Amino acid sequence: MKLSIRDLLVQAPVIPVIQISDSRLAVPMAKALAKGGLTTLEIVLRTPESLDAIKNIRAEVEGVVVGAGTVLNAEHFSLAQAAGSEFIVTPGLTQSMLKTAAETETAILPGVATASELMLGLENGLDTFKFFPAETSGGAGALKALSGPFQHAQFCPTGGISLDNISNYLALDCVLTVGGSWLTPADLVQAQDWDAITTLAQRTCKQVAQLKSASNNP
Ligand code: 3PG
């Protein structure tokens, strides 16, 4: 059965966006994030190691859902599927990506930054989008305005988000979760300081839970 991207995003406090330079580090990194409460992970296809990283996580880490990001075309899409990706994230929305998505069971989270891109996605039966690049596209204020006419669209903003500005996005009704690379800082990964990554994930989950509880009890 097709995994619903909306269901996936609803239960993810945030989605770590991970660029892997050594696929051997993928498993301990995924375990560290999962231990900290983050079990939906996006591995971006920007390095030669990324597909092996996805395969390794699928084979060796229980309890996580792993997807591929930076999927730019049909070839990337099928390579990501073959590696075991459970969902696909694209930075933009193209006709060829829509065609590929329609032919597969794999859930897709396409990137949009304009009303026209959003309308194209909605016309093709999609209702859940990545707002990208979030901060440089105007941040939470821009997303609030963009989403106004599209009451059924929901978003995962990504790009320039951190613990310093996450509250601006989670305050919006149209935001299900956010994505970002801040959960796996290069220095901690290089030092293989998995405990520090777990602590960062825990801190993030705590902050998200507090924000969600505050917005449910204003
Ligand atoms: C990306 O695809 O680069 C993501 O949006 C991550 O952005 P960030 O590094 O600003 O979190």
mmCIF file of C-alpha atoms and ligand atoms in Angstrom:
data_model
loop_
_atom_site.group_PDB
_atom_site.id
_atom_site.type_symbol
_atom_site.label_atom_id
_atom_site.label_comp_id
_atom_site.label_asym_id
_atom_site.label_seq_id
_atom_site.Cartn_x
_atom_site.Cartn_y
_atom_site.Cartn_z
ATOM 1 C CA MET A 1 0.000 0.000 0.000
ATOM 2 C CA LYS A 2 1.236 3.498 -0.797
ATOM 3 C CA LEU A 3 2.739 5.213 2.247
ATOM 4 C CA SER A 4 0.940 8.527 2.700
ATOM 5 C CA ILE A 5 3.425 11.382 2.782
ATOM 6 C CA ARG A 6 1.005 13.344 4.943
ATOM 7 C CA ASP A 7 0.778 10.542 7.522
ATOM 8 C CA LEU A 8 4.543 10.294 7.536
ATOM 9 C CA LEU A 9 5.026 14.011 8.128
ATOM 10 C CA VAL A 10 2.358 14.241 10.823
ATOM 11 C CA GLN A 11 4.214 11.813 13.042
ATOM 12 C CA ALA A 12 7.716 13.241 12.434
ATOM 13 C CA PRO A 13 8.747 15.978 14.937
ATOM 14 C CA VAL A 14 11.280 17.130 12.331
ATOM 15 C CA ILE A 15 12.984 15.466 9.377
ATOM 16 C CA PRO A 16 16.784 15.463 9.482
ATOM 17 C CA VAL A 17 18.141 16.243 6.009
ATOM 18 C CA ILE A 18 21.380 14.306 5.824
ATOM 19 C CA GLN A 19 24.289 14.549 3.412
ATOM 20 C CA ILE A 20 26.481 11.461 3.784
ATOM 21 C CA SER A 21 30.119 11.491 2.742
ATOM 22 C CA ASP A 22 30.914 8.042 4.168
ATOM 23 C CA SER A 23 28.197 5.396 3.952
ATOM 24 C CA ARG A 24 29.770 3.506 6.874
ATOM 25 C CA LEU A 25 28.638 6.346 9.129
ATOM 26 C CA ALA A 26 25.007 6.112 8.011
ATOM 27 C CA VAL A 27 24.004 3.340 10.418
ATOM 28 C CA PRO A 28 25.435 4.815 13.647
ATOM 29 C CA MET A 29 24.094 8.225 12.621
ATOM 30 C CA ALA A 30 20.586 6.861 11.994
ATOM 31 C CA LYS A 31 20.693 4.977 15.308
ATOM 32 C CA ALA A 32 21.792 8.138 17.147
ATOM 33 C CA LEU A 33 18.951 10.167 15.646
ATOM 34 C CA ALA A 34 16.403 7.435 16.334
ATOM 35 C CA LYS A 35 17.594 7.179 19.939
ATOM 36 C CA GLY A 36 16.922 10.905 20.223
ATOM 37 C CA GLY A 37 13.380 10.494 18.867
ATOM 38 C CA LEU A 38 13.852 11.257 15.165
ATOM 39 C CA THR A 39 12.890 8.260 13.073
ATOM 40 C CA THR A 40 12.034 9.770 9.681
ATOM 41 C CA LEU A 41 15.245 10.548 7.823
ATOM 42 C CA GLU A 42 16.005 12.093 4.430
ATOM 43 C CA ILE A 43 19.328 11.200 2.793
ATOM 44 C CA VAL A 44 20.122 13.661 0.010
ATOM 45 C CA LEU A 45 21.471 12.235 -3.237
ATOM 46 C CA ARG A 46 24.345 14.706 -3.431
ATOM 47 C CA THR A 47 27.230 12.347 -2.772
ATOM 48 C CA PRO A 48 28.324 9.039 -4.318
ATOM 49 C CA GLU A 49 27.767 7.387 -0.923
ATOM 50 C CA SER A 50 24.117 8.345 -0.545
ATOM 51 C CA LEU A 51 22.489 5.284 -2.118
ATOM 52 C CA ASP A 52 24.650 2.903 -0.081
ATOM 53 C CA ALA A 53 23.755 4.915 3.010
ATOM 54 C CA ILE A 54 20.053 4.340 2.308
ATOM 55 C CA LYS A 55 20.660 0.613 1.714
ATOM 56 C CA ASN A 56 22.679 0.290 4.924
ATOM 57 C CA ILE A 57 20.058 2.031 7.035
ATOM 58 C CA ARG A 58 17.269 -0.106 5.567
ATOM 59 C CA ALA A 59 19.271 -3.266 6.226
ATOM 60 C CA GLU A 60 20.545 -2.486 9.700
ATOM 61 C CA VAL A 61 18.380 0.053 11.525
ATOM 62 C CA GLU A 62 14.974 -0.943 12.778
ATOM 63 C CA GLY A 63 12.224 1.540 13.482
ATOM 64 C CA VAL A 64 13.260 4.278 11.077
ATOM 65 C CA VAL A 65 11.706 5.403 7.807
ATOM 66 C CA VAL A 66 14.329 6.514 5.314
ATOM 67 C CA GLY A 67 13.754 8.515 2.163
ATOM 68 C CA ALA A 68 15.863 10.068 -0.570
ATOM 69 C CA GLY A 69 16.140 13.807 -1.126
ATOM 70 C CA THR A 70 17.556 15.904 -3.966
ATOM 71 C CA VAL A 71 15.762 13.610 -6.436
ATOM 72 C CA LEU A 72 15.972 15.616 -9.642
ATOM 73 C CA ASN A 73 14.764 13.231 -12.360
ATOM 74 C CA ALA A 74 13.324 9.808 -13.165
ATOM 75 C CA GLU A 75 16.734 8.156 -13.055
ATOM 76 C CA HIS A 76 17.392 9.407 -9.520
ATOM 77 C CA PHE A 77 13.868 8.311 -8.612
ATOM 78 C CA SER A 78 14.428 4.709 -9.693
ATOM 79 C CA LEU A 79 17.908 4.519 -8.163
ATOM 80 C CA ALA A 80 16.475 5.762 -4.879
ATOM 81 C CA GLN A 81 13.651 3.219 -5.027
ATOM 82 C CA ALA A 82 16.100 0.419 -5.818
ATOM 83 C CA ALA A 83 18.166 1.397 -2.767
ATOM 84 C CA GLY A 84 15.074 1.013 -0.610
ATOM 85 C CA SER A 85 13.902 4.611 -0.211
ATOM 86 C CA GLU A 86 10.495 4.703 1.408
ATOM 87 C CA PHE A 87 9.721 8.232 0.259
ATOM 88 C CA ILE A 88 11.116 10.726 -2.241
ATOM 89 C CA VAL A 89 11.794 14.430 -1.755
ATOM 90 C CA THR A 90 12.393 16.760 -4.692
ATOM 91 C CA PRO A 91 13.487 20.401 -4.542
ATOM 92 C CA GLY A 92 10.977 21.394 -7.231
ATOM 93 C CA LEU A 93 7.959 20.212 -9.178
ATOM 94 C CA THR A 94 8.302 19.307 -12.856
ATOM 95 C CA GLN A 95 6.052 17.577 -15.385
ATOM 96 C CA SER A 96 8.437 14.632 -15.607
ATOM 97 C CA MET A 97 8.501 14.277 -11.820
ATOM 98 C CA LEU A 98 4.693 14.344 -11.734
ATOM 99 C CA LYS A 99 4.592 11.615 -14.401
ATOM 100 C CA THR A 100 7.121 9.488 -12.516
ATOM 101 C CA ALA A 101 5.258 9.960 -9.239
ATOM 102 C CA ALA A 102 1.945 8.955 -10.838
ATOM 103 C CA GLU A 103 3.456 5.682 -12.037
ATOM 104 C CA THR A 104 4.791 4.567 -8.660
ATOM 105 C CA GLU A 105 3.594 3.583 -5.215
ATOM 106 C CA THR A 106 6.415 5.487 -3.520
ATOM 107 C CA ALA A 107 5.299 8.581 -1.610
ATOM 108 C CA ILE A 108 6.616 11.895 -2.898
ATOM 109 C CA LEU A 109 7.184 15.259 -1.229
ATOM 110 C CA PRO A 110 7.761 17.781 -4.016
ATOM 111 C CA GLY A 111 9.249 21.202 -3.421
ATOM 112 C CA VAL A 112 7.297 24.363 -4.208
ATOM 113 C CA ALA A 113 7.954 28.052 -3.614
ATOM 114 C CA THR A 114 5.246 29.715 -5.725
ATOM 115 C CA ALA A 115 1.470 29.647 -6.157
ATOM 116 C CA SER A 116 1.831 28.339 -9.717
ATOM 117 C CA GLU A 117 3.935 25.360 -8.615
ATOM 118 C CA LEU A 118 1.445 24.666 -5.859
ATOM 119 C CA MET A 119 -1.478 24.817 -8.310
ATOM 120 C CA LEU A 120 0.316 22.403 -10.638
ATOM 121 C CA GLY A 121 0.776 19.936 -7.780
ATOM 122 C CA LEU A 122 -2.825 20.275 -6.584
ATOM 123 C CA GLU A 123 -4.105 19.804 -10.149
ATOM 124 C CA ASN A 124 -2.203 16.529 -10.225
ATOM 125 C CA GLY A 125 -3.712 15.199 -7.025
ATOM 126 C CA LEU A 126 -0.936 16.147 -4.595
ATOM 127 C CA ASP A 127 -1.735 17.960 -1.360
ATOM 128 C CA THR A 128 1.471 17.892 0.680
ATOM 129 C CA PHE A 129 4.566 19.850 -0.296
ATOM 130 C CA LYS A 130 8.027 20.878 0.782
ATOM 131 C CA PHE A 131 8.275 24.679 0.968
ATOM 132 C CA PHE A 132 11.788 25.238 -0.332
ATOM 133 C CA PRO A 133 14.056 27.095 0.164
ATOM 134 C CA ALA A 134 12.005 28.264 3.131
ATOM 135 C CA GLU A 135 14.000 31.090 4.670
ATOM 136 C CA THR A 136 15.230 32.720 1.484
ATOM 137 C CA SER A 137 11.746 32.425 -0.047
ATOM 138 C CA GLY A 138 10.438 34.725 2.673
ATOM 139 C CA GLY A 139 10.224 32.414 5.665
ATOM 140 C CA ALA A 140 7.117 31.663 7.678
ATOM 141 C CA GLY A 141 5.466 34.949 6.660
ATOM 142 C CA ALA A 142 5.716 34.036 2.997
ATOM 143 C CA LEU A 143 4.401 30.521 3.614
ATOM 144 C CA LYS A 144 1.443 31.883 5.566
ATOM 145 C CA ALA A 145 0.551 34.167 2.667
ATOM 146 C CA LEU A 146 1.195 31.512 0.005
ATOM 147 C CA SER A 147 -0.976 28.932 1.760
ATOM 148 C CA GLY A 148 -3.907 31.333 2.259
ATOM 149 C CA PRO A 149 -5.808 30.465 -0.939
ATOM 150 C CA PHE A 150 -4.978 26.749 -0.688
ATOM 151 C CA GLN A 151 -6.769 25.509 2.413
ATOM 152 C CA HIS A 152 -6.078 21.814 1.749
ATOM 153 C CA ALA A 153 -2.357 22.116 1.129
ATOM 154 C CA GLN A 154 0.026 21.212 3.942
ATOM 155 C CA PHE A 155 3.760 21.776 4.087
ATOM 156 C CA CYS A 156 7.142 20.713 5.326
ATOM 157 C CA PRO A 157 9.277 23.875 5.110
ATOM 158 C CA THR A 158 12.969 23.185 4.584
ATOM 159 C CA GLY A 159 16.005 25.353 3.948
ATOM 160 C CA GLY A 160 17.564 27.649 6.535
ATOM 161 C CA ILE A 161 15.555 26.286 9.460
ATOM 162 C CA SER A 162 17.092 25.682 12.891
ATOM 163 C CA LEU A 163 16.064 25.710 16.546
ATOM 164 C CA ASP A 164 16.273 29.518 16.383
ATOM 165 C CA ASN A 165 13.422 29.938 13.894
ATOM 166 C CA ILE A 166 11.498 26.631 13.986
ATOM 167 C CA SER A 167 8.775 28.167 16.173
ATOM 168 C CA ASN A 168 7.813 30.603 13.377
ATOM 169 C CA TYR A 169 6.947 27.671 11.118
ATOM 170 C CA LEU A 170 5.326 25.341 13.654
ATOM 171 C CA ALA A 171 2.974 28.170 14.629
ATOM 172 C CA LEU A 172 1.318 27.884 11.188
ATOM 173 C CA ASP A 173 -1.684 25.561 10.803
ATOM 174 C CA CYS A 174 -0.489 24.562 7.340
ATOM 175 C CA VAL A 175 2.840 23.196 8.625
ATOM 176 C CA LEU A 176 3.028 19.498 9.487
ATOM 177 C CA THR A 177 6.727 19.378 10.297
ATOM 178 C CA VAL A 178 9.976 20.942 9.124
ATOM 179 C CA GLY A 179 13.173 19.558 7.638
ATOM 180 C CA GLY A 180 16.763 20.602 8.093
ATOM 181 C CA SER A 181 20.398 19.685 8.212
ATOM 182 C CA TRP A 182 21.065 21.141 11.655
ATOM 183 C CA LEU A 183 20.554 17.734 13.314
ATOM 184 C CA THR A 184 23.749 16.332 11.821
ATOM 185 C CA PRO A 185 26.394 19.071 12.051
ATOM 186 C CA ALA A 186 29.538 18.250 10.055
ATOM 187 C CA ASP A 187 31.863 18.580 13.069
ATOM 188 C CA LEU A 188 29.874 16.108 15.181
ATOM 189 C CA VAL A 189 29.609 13.639 12.302
ATOM 190 C CA GLN A 190 33.318 13.906 11.568
ATOM 191 C CA ALA A 191 34.102 13.295 15.244
ATOM 192 C CA GLN A 192 31.534 10.441 15.236
ATOM 193 C CA ASP A 193 30.076 12.015 18.358
ATOM 194 C CA TRP A 194 26.829 10.073 18.217
ATOM 195 C CA ASP A 195 25.876 10.922 21.789
ATOM 196 C CA ALA A 196 25.954 14.620 20.919
ATOM 197 C CA ILE A 197 23.724 13.964 17.898
ATOM 198 C CA THR A 198 21.287 12.047 20.107
ATOM 199 C CA THR A 199 21.286 14.973 22.558
ATOM 200 C CA LEU A 200 20.595 17.435 19.737
ATOM 201 C CA ALA A 201 17.725 15.262 18.480
ATOM 202 C CA GLN A 202 16.285 15.007 22.010
ATOM 203 C CA ARG A 203 16.543 18.769 22.481
ATOM 204 C CA THR A 204 14.776 19.309 19.174
ATOM 205 C CA CYS A 205 11.977 16.844 19.998
ATOM 206 C CA LYS A 206 11.473 18.533 23.365
ATOM 207 C CA GLN A 207 11.282 21.983 21.795
ATOM 208 C CA VAL A 208 8.831 20.772 19.123
ATOM 209 C CA ALA A 209 6.619 19.080 21.745
ATOM 210 C CA GLN A 210 6.560 22.286 23.831
ATOM 211 C CA LEU A 211 5.682 24.396 20.785
ATOM 212 C CA LYS A 212 2.902 22.029 19.717
ATOM 213 C CA SER A 213 1.470 21.866 23.214
ATOM 214 C CA ALA A 214 1.556 25.685 23.492
ATOM 215 C CA SER A 215 -0.280 26.075 20.179
ATOM 216 C CA ASN A 216 -2.905 23.481 21.247
ATOM 217 C CA ASN A 217 -3.454 25.331 24.560
ATOM 218 C CA PRO A 218 -3.140 29.015 23.660
HETATM 219 C C1 3PG B 1 18.392 21.091 1.476
HETATM 220 O O1 3PG B 1 17.868 20.396 0.631
HETATM 221 O O2 3PG B 1 19.501 21.644 1.334
HETATM 222 C C2 3PG B 1 17.626 21.242 2.702
HETATM 223 O O3 3PG B 1 16.651 22.171 2.478
HETATM 224 C C3 3PG B 1 18.426 21.527 3.917
HETATM 225 O O4 3PG B 1 18.586 22.878 4.084
HETATM 226 P P1 3PG B 1 19.381 23.393 5.360
HETATM 227 O O5 3PG B 1 20.793 22.880 5.240
HETATM 228 O O6 3PG B 1 19.320 24.877 5.266
HETATM 229 O O7 3PG B 1 18.707 22.839 6.583
#
